[in-house]
mmCIF file of C-alpha atoms in Angstrom:
data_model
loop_
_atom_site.group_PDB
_atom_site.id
_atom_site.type_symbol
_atom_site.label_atom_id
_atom_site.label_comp_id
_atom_site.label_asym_id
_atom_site.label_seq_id
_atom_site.Cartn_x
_atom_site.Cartn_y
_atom_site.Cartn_z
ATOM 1 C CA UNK A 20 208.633 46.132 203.855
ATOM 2 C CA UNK A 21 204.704 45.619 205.032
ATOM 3 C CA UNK A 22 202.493 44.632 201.851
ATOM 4 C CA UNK A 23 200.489 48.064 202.641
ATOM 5 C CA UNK A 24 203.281 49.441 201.509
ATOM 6 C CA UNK A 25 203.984 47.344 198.690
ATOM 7 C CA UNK A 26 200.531 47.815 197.386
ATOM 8 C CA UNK A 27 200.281 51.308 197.472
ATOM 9 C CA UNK A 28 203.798 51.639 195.516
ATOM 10 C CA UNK A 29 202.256 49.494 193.036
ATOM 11 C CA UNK A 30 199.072 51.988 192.732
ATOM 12 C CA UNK A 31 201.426 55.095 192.962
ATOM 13 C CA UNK A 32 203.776 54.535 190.235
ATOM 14 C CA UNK A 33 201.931 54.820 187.260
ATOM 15 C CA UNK A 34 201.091 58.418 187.370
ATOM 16 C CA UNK A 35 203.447 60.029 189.038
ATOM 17 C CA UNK A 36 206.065 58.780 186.469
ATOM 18 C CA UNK A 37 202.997 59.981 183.861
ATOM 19 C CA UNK A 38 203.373 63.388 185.976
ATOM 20 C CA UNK A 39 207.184 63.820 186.096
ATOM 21 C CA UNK A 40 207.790 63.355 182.418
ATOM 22 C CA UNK A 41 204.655 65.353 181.661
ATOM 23 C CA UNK A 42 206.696 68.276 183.930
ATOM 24 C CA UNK A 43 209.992 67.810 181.311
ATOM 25 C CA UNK A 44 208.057 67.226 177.961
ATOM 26 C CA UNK A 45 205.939 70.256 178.963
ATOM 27 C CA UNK A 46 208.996 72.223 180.569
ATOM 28 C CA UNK A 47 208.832 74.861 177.993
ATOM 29 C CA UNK A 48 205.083 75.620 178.045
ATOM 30 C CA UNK A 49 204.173 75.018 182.022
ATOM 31 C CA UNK A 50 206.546 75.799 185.184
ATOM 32 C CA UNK A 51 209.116 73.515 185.723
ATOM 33 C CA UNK A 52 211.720 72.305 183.374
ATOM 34 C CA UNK A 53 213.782 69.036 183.048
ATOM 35 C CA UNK A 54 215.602 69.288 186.239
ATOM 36 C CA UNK A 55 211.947 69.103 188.196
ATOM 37 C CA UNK A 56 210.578 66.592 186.088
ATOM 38 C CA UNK A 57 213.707 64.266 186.465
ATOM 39 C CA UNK A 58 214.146 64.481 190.041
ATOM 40 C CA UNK A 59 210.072 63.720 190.046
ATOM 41 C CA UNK A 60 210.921 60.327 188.181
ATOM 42 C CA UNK A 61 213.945 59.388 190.078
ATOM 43 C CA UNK A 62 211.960 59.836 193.284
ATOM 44 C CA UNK A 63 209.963 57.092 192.086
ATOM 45 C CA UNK A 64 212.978 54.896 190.992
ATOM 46 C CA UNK A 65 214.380 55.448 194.561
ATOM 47 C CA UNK A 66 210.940 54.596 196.201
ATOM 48 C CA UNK A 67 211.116 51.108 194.357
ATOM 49 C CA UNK A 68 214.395 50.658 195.532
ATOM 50 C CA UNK A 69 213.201 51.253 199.191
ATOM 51 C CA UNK A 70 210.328 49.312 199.253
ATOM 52 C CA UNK A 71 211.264 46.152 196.658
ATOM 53 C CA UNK A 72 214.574 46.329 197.607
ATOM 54 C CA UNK A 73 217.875 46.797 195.038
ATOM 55 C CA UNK A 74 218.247 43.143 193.333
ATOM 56 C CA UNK A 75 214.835 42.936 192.688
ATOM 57 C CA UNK A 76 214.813 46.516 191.037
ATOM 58 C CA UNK A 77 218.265 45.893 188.958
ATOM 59 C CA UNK A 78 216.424 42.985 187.137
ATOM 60 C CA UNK A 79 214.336 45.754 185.259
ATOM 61 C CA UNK A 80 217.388 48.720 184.816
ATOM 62 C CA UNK A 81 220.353 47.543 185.716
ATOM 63 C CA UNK A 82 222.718 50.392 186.776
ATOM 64 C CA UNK A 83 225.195 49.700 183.481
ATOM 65 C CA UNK A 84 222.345 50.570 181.384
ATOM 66 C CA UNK A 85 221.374 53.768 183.982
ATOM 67 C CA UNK A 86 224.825 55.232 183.224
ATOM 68 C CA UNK A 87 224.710 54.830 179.696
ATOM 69 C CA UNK A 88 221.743 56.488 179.357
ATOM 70 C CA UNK A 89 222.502 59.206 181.889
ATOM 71 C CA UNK A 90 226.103 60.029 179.836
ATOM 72 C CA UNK A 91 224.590 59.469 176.299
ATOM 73 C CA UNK A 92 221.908 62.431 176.906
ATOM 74 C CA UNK A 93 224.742 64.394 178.318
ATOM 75 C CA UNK A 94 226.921 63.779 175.445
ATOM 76 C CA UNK A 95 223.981 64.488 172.846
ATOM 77 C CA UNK A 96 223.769 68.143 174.194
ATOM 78 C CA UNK A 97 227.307 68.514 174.011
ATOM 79 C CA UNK A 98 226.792 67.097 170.523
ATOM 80 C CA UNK A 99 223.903 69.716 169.732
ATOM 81 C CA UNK A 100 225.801 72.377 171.122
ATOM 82 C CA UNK A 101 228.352 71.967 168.028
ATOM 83 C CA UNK A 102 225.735 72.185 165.616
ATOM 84 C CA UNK A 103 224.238 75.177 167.187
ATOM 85 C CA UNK A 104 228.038 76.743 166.544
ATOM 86 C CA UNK A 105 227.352 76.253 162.497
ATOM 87 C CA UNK A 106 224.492 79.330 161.866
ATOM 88 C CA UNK A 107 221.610 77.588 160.971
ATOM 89 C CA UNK A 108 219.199 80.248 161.932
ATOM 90 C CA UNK A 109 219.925 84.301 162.336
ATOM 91 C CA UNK A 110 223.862 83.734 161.704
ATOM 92 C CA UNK A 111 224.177 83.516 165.267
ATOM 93 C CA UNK A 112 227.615 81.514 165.467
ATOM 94 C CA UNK A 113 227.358 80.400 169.196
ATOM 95 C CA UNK A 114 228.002 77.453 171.512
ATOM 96 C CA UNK A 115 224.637 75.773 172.131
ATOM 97 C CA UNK A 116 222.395 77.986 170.184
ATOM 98 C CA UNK A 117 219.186 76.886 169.173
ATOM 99 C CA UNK A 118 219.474 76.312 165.559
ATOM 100 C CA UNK A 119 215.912 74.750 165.312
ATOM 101 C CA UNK A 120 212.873 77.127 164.061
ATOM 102 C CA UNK A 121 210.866 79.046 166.767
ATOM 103 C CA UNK A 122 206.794 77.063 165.520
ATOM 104 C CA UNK A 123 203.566 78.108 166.614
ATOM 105 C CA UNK A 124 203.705 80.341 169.745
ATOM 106 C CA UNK A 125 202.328 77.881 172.881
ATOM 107 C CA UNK A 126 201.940 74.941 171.096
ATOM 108 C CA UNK A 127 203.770 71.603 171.875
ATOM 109 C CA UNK A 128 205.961 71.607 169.003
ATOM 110 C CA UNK A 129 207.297 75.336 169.423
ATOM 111 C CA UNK A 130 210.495 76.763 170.832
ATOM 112 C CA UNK A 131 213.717 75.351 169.201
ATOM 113 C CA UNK A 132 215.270 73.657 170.628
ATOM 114 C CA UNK A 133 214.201 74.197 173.827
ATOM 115 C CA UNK A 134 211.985 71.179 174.839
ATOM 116 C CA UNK A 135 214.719 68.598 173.187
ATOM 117 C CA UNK A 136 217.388 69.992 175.818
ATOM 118 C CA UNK A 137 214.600 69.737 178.042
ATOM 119 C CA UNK A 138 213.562 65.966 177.498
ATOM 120 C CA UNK A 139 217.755 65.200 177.452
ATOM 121 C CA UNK A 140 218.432 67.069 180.808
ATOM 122 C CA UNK A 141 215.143 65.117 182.140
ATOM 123 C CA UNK A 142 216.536 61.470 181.247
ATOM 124 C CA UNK A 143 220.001 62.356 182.772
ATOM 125 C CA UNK A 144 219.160 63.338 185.793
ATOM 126 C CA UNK A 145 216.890 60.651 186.090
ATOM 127 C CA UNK A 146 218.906 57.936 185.706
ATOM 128 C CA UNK A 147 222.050 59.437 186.807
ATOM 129 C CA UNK A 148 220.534 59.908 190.115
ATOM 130 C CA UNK A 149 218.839 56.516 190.129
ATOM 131 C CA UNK A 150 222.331 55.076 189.651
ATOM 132 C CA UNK A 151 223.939 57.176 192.604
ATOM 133 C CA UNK A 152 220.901 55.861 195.051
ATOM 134 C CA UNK A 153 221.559 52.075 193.938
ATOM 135 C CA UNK A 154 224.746 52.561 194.600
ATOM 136 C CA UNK A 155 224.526 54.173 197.646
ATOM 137 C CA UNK A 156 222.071 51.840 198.517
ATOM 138 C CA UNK A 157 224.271 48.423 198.632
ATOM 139 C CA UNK A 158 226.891 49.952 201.344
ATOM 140 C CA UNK A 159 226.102 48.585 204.893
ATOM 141 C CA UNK A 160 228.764 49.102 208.191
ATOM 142 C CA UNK A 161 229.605 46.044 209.308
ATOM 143 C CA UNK A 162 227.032 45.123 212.817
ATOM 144 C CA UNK B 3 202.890 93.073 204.141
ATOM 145 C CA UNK B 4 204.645 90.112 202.110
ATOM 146 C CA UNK B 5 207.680 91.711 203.295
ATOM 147 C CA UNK B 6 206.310 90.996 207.260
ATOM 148 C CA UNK B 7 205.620 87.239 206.172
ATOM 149 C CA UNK B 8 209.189 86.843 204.752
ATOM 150 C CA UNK B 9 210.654 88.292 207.946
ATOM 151 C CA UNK B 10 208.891 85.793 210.014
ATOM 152 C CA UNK B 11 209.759 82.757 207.922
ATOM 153 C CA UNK B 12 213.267 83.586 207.699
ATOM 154 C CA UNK B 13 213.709 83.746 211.547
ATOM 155 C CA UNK B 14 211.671 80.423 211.441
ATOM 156 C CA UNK B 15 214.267 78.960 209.302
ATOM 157 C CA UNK B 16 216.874 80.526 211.303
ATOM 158 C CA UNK B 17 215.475 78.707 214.499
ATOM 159 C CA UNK B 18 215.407 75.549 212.656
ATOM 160 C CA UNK B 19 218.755 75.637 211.331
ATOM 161 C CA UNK B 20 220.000 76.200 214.930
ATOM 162 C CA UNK B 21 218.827 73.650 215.809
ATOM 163 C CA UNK B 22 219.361 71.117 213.535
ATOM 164 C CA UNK B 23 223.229 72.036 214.406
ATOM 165 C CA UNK B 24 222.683 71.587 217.789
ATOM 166 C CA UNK B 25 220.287 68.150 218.434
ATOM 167 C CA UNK B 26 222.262 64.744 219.678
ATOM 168 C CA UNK B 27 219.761 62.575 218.390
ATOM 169 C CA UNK B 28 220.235 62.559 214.459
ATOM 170 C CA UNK B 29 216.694 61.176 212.912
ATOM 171 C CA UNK B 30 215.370 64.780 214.526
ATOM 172 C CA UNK B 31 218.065 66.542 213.140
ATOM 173 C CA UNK B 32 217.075 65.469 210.294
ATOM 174 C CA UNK B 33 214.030 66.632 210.544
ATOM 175 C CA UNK B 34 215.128 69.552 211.643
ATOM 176 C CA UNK B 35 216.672 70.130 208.440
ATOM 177 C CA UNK B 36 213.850 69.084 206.527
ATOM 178 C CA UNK B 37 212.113 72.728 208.380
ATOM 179 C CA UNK B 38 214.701 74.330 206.937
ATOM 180 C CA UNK B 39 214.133 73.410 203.229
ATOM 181 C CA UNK B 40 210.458 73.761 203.888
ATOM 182 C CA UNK B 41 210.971 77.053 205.311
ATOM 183 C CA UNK B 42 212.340 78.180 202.177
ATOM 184 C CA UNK B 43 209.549 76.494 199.629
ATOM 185 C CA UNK B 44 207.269 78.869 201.643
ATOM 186 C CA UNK B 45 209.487 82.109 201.595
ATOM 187 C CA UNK B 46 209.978 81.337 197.745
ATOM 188 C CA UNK B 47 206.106 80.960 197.057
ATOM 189 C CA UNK B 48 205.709 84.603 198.908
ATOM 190 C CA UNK B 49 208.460 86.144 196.363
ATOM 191 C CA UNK B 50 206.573 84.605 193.750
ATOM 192 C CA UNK B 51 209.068 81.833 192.126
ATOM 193 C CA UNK B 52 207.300 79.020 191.140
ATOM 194 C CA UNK B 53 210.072 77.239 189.184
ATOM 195 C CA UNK B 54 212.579 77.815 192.121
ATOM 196 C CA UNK B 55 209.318 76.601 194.594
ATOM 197 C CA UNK B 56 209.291 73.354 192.510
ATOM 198 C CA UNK B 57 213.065 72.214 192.339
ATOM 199 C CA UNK B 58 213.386 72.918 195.974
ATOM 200 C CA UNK B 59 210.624 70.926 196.763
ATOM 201 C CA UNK B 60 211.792 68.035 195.076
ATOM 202 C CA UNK B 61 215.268 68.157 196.430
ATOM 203 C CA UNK B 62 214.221 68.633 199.577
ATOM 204 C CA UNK B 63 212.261 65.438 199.725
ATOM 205 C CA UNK B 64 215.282 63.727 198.135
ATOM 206 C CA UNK B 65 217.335 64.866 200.570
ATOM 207 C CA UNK B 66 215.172 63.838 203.534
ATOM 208 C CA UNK B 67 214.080 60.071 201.906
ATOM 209 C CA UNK B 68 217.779 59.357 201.443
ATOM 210 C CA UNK B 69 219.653 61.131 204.919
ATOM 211 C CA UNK B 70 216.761 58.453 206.785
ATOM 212 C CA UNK B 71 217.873 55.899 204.950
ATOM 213 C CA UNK B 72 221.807 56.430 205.882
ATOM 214 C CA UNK B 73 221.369 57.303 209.135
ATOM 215 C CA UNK B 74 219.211 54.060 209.722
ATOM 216 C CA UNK B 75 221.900 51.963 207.933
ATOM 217 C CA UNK B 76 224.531 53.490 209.992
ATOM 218 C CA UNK B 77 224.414 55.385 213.808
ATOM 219 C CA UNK B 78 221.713 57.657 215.338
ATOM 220 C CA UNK B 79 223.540 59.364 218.143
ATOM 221 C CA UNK B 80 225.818 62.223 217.057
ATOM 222 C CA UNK B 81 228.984 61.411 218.935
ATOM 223 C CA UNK B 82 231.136 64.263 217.670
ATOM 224 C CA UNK B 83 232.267 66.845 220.718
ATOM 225 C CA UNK B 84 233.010 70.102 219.731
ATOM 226 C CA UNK B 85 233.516 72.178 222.762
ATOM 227 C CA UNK B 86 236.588 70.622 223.633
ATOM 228 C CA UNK B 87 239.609 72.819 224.272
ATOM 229 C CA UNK B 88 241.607 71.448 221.420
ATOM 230 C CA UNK B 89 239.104 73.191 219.067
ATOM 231 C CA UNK B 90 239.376 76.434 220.431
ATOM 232 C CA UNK B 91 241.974 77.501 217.610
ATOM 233 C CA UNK B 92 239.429 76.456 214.479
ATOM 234 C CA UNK B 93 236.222 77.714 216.149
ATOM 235 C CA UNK B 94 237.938 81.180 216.969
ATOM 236 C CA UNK B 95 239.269 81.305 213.392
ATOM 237 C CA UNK B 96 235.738 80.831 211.655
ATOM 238 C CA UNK B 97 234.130 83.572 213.808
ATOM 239 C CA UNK B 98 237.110 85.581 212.978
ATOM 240 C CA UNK B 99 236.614 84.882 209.641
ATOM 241 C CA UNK B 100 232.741 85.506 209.592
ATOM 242 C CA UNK B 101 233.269 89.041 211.515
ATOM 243 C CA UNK B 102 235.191 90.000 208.542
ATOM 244 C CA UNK B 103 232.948 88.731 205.814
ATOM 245 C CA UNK B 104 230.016 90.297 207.683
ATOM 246 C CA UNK B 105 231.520 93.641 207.727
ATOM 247 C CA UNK B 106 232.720 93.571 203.800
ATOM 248 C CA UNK B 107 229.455 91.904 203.111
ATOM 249 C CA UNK B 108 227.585 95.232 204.686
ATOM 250 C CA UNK B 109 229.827 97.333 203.001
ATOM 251 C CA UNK B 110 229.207 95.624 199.336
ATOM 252 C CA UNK B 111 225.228 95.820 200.004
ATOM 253 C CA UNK B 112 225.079 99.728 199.801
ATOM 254 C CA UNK B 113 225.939 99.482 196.211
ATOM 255 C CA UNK B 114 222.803 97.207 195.521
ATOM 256 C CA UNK B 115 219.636 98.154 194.174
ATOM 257 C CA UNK B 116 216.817 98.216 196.645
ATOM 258 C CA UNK B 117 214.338 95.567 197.144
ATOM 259 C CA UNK B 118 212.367 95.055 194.532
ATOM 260 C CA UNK B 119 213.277 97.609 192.083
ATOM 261 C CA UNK B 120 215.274 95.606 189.982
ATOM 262 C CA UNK B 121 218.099 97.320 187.354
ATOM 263 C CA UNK B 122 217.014 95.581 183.830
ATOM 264 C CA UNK B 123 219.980 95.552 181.900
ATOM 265 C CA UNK B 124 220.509 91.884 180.727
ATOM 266 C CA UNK B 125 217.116 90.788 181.277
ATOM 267 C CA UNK B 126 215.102 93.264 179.663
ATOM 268 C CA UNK B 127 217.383 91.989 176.715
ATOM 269 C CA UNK B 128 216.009 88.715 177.353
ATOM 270 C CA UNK B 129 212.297 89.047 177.951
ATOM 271 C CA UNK B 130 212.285 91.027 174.241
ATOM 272 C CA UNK B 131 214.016 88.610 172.121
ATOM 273 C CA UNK B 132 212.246 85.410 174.059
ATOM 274 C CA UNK B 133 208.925 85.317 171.793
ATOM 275 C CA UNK B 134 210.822 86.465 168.540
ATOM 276 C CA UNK B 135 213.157 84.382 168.427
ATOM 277 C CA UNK B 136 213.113 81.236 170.263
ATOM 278 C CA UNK B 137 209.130 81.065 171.169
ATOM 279 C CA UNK B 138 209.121 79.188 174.007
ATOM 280 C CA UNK B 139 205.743 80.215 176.292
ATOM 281 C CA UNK B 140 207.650 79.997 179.702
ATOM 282 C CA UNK B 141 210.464 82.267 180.315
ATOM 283 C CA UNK B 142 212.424 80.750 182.460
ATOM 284 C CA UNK B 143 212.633 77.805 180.769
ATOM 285 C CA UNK B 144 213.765 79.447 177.912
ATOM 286 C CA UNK B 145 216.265 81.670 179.359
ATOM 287 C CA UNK B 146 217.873 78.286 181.521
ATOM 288 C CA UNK B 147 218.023 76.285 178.268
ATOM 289 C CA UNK B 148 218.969 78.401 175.887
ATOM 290 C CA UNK B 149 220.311 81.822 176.679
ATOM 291 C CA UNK B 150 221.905 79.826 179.880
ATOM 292 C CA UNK B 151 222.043 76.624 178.681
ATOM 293 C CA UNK B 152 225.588 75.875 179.092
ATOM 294 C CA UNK B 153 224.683 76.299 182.667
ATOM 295 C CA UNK B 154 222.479 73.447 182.357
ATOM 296 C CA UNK B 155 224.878 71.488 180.149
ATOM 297 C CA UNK B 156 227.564 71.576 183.641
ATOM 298 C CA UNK B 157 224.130 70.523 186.069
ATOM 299 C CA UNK B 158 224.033 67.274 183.701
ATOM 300 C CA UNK B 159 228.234 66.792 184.215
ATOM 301 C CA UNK B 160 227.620 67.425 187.480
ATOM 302 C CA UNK B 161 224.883 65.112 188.435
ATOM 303 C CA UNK B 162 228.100 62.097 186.491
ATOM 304 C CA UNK B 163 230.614 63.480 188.077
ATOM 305 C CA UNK B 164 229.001 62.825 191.435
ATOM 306 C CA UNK B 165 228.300 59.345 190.400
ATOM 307 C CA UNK B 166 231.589 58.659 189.417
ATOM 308 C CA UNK B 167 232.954 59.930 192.702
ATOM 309 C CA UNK B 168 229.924 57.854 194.818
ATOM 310 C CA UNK B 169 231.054 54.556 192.536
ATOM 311 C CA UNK B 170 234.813 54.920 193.127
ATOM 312 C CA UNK B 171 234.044 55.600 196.971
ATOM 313 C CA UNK B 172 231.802 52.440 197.211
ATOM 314 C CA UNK B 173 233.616 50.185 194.936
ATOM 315 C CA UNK B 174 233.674 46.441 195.322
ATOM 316 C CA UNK B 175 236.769 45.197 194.102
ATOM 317 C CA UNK B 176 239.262 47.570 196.070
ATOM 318 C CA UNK B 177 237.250 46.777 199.138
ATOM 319 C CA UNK B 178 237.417 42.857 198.777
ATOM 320 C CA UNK B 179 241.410 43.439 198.262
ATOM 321 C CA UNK B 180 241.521 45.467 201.133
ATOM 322 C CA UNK B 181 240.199 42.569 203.521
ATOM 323 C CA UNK B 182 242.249 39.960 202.033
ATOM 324 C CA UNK B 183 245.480 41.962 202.704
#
């Protein structure tokens, strides 16, 4: 890649991964939810992959450590979605219900459990796609 | 006069998608495609959907930043012929096909409610028991993660599955056996 390019990655980075995880730690208050704010974050994974190239960006997450993280946060909501089945709050007694009190209305710390689903959905798809792009990434047909 | 707007943009898309099928040359198919996506961001900003606006959006640009990427790893002519006679039988058979769902499709519409007058039954549910009890300031959010959230919980096992099907695809090992054989 040009070094244009490589410098204006190197401004760019910084805030929109500042913007995409402000979109999932916000999700509950502001539009967009952890989906959005994921996909914003992976974009700028798959960016460095583009421009720095694969080895160079596997030094910093490798894709082992991607896929842990991407099928820990999945297994946490699965996790908090058996709690939610014990009536901790209103005697619901469902799968996934959020067993967490409601807070102050439009404040950060409001909602449930809400913006923790949102900040697990957010990692997962962010480095589950990641991992799928590095991946993807390595296959060449042969010239 | 939204309605006019939405019209417009969905013949637009229309256009596009035509021909995005249709182009040899597969970096402006592409972009093609990329018309179509767009399209839709601005049909979705005229029904007012800013959550749906954003995830497309994203997507979209995904989906365009990584269809470059494999077409300039691989081939940029579109070689496939599909006029041939020997794909008279399949061709015939999907219009057939379409005709039918077209007409049942028609038929299921009458019993619809009309645009924009929606029927609330489950949602009115929804938008009174958001504030009480779960307090979350945007609605959709609230009603995706927790009145739908095992929705979201099969997006996440999703989003691994497809990694586990693009790792065994791309493997290294079974390749590298392969060529030794």
């Amino acid at each position: 890649m040009p070094r244009v390019i490589k410098i204006l990655t190197n401004y760019v980075i910084g805030p929109i991964i500042t913007f995409g995880v402000y979109v999932f730690v916000f999700g509950h208050l502001l539009p967009g939810e952890g989906f959005d704010g994921g996909m914003i974050v992976a974009s700028i994974f798959i960016l460095c992959i583009i421009v720095y190239g694969k080895e160079e960006m596997e030094k910093r997450i490798s894709i082992g450590n991607a896929v842990f993280i991407s099928v820990f946060s999945g297994i946490l909501i699965i996790i908090m979605g058996f709690v939610g089945m014990l009536g901790l709050r209103f005697e619901h007694k469902y799968y996934l219900d959020n067993f967490l009190s409601q807070g102050t209305f439009s404040h950060l710390f409001s909602g449930g459990t809400v913006p923790i689903f949102n900040i697990l959905v957010g990692l997962s798809i962010t480095f589950g796609f990641y991992a799928i792009f590095a991946y993807l990434s390595e296959y060449r047909t042969e010239a | 006069m939204f309605e006019i707007f939405i019209i417009l943009f969905s013949i637009f898309v229309l256009i596009a998608a035509i021909a995005a099928v249709e182009m040899k040359d597969l970096l402006s198919s592409i972009m093609a495609l990329s018309v179509v996506g767009f399209g839709l961001v601005i049909i979705f900003i005229f029904l007012a959907a800013p959550e749906v606006v954003s995830a497309q959006l994203v997507i979209e640009i995904l989906c365009f930043v990584s269809l470059v990427v494999v077409v300039n790893k691989t081939s940029k002519v579109d070689e496939t012929k599909l006029y041939s006679m020997r794909e008279i039988s399949p061709v015939s058979a999907g219009l057939f096909f379409a005709i039918i769902f077209i007409i049942f499709g028609l038929w299921g519409i009458q019993d619809l409610p009309k645009f924009g007058e929606p029927v609330m039954k489950v949602s009115s549910v929804y938008i009174q028991k958001v504030i009480a009890e779960i307090g979350a300031k945007n609605i959709v959010t609230a009603i995706l993660m927790d009145f739908r959230a095992f929705n979201t919980l099969i997006e996440v096992v999703l989003i691994i599955t497809l990694f586990v099907g693009v790792a065994t695809i791309l493997r290294k090992r079974g390749r590298k056996n392969a060529e030794s054989d």
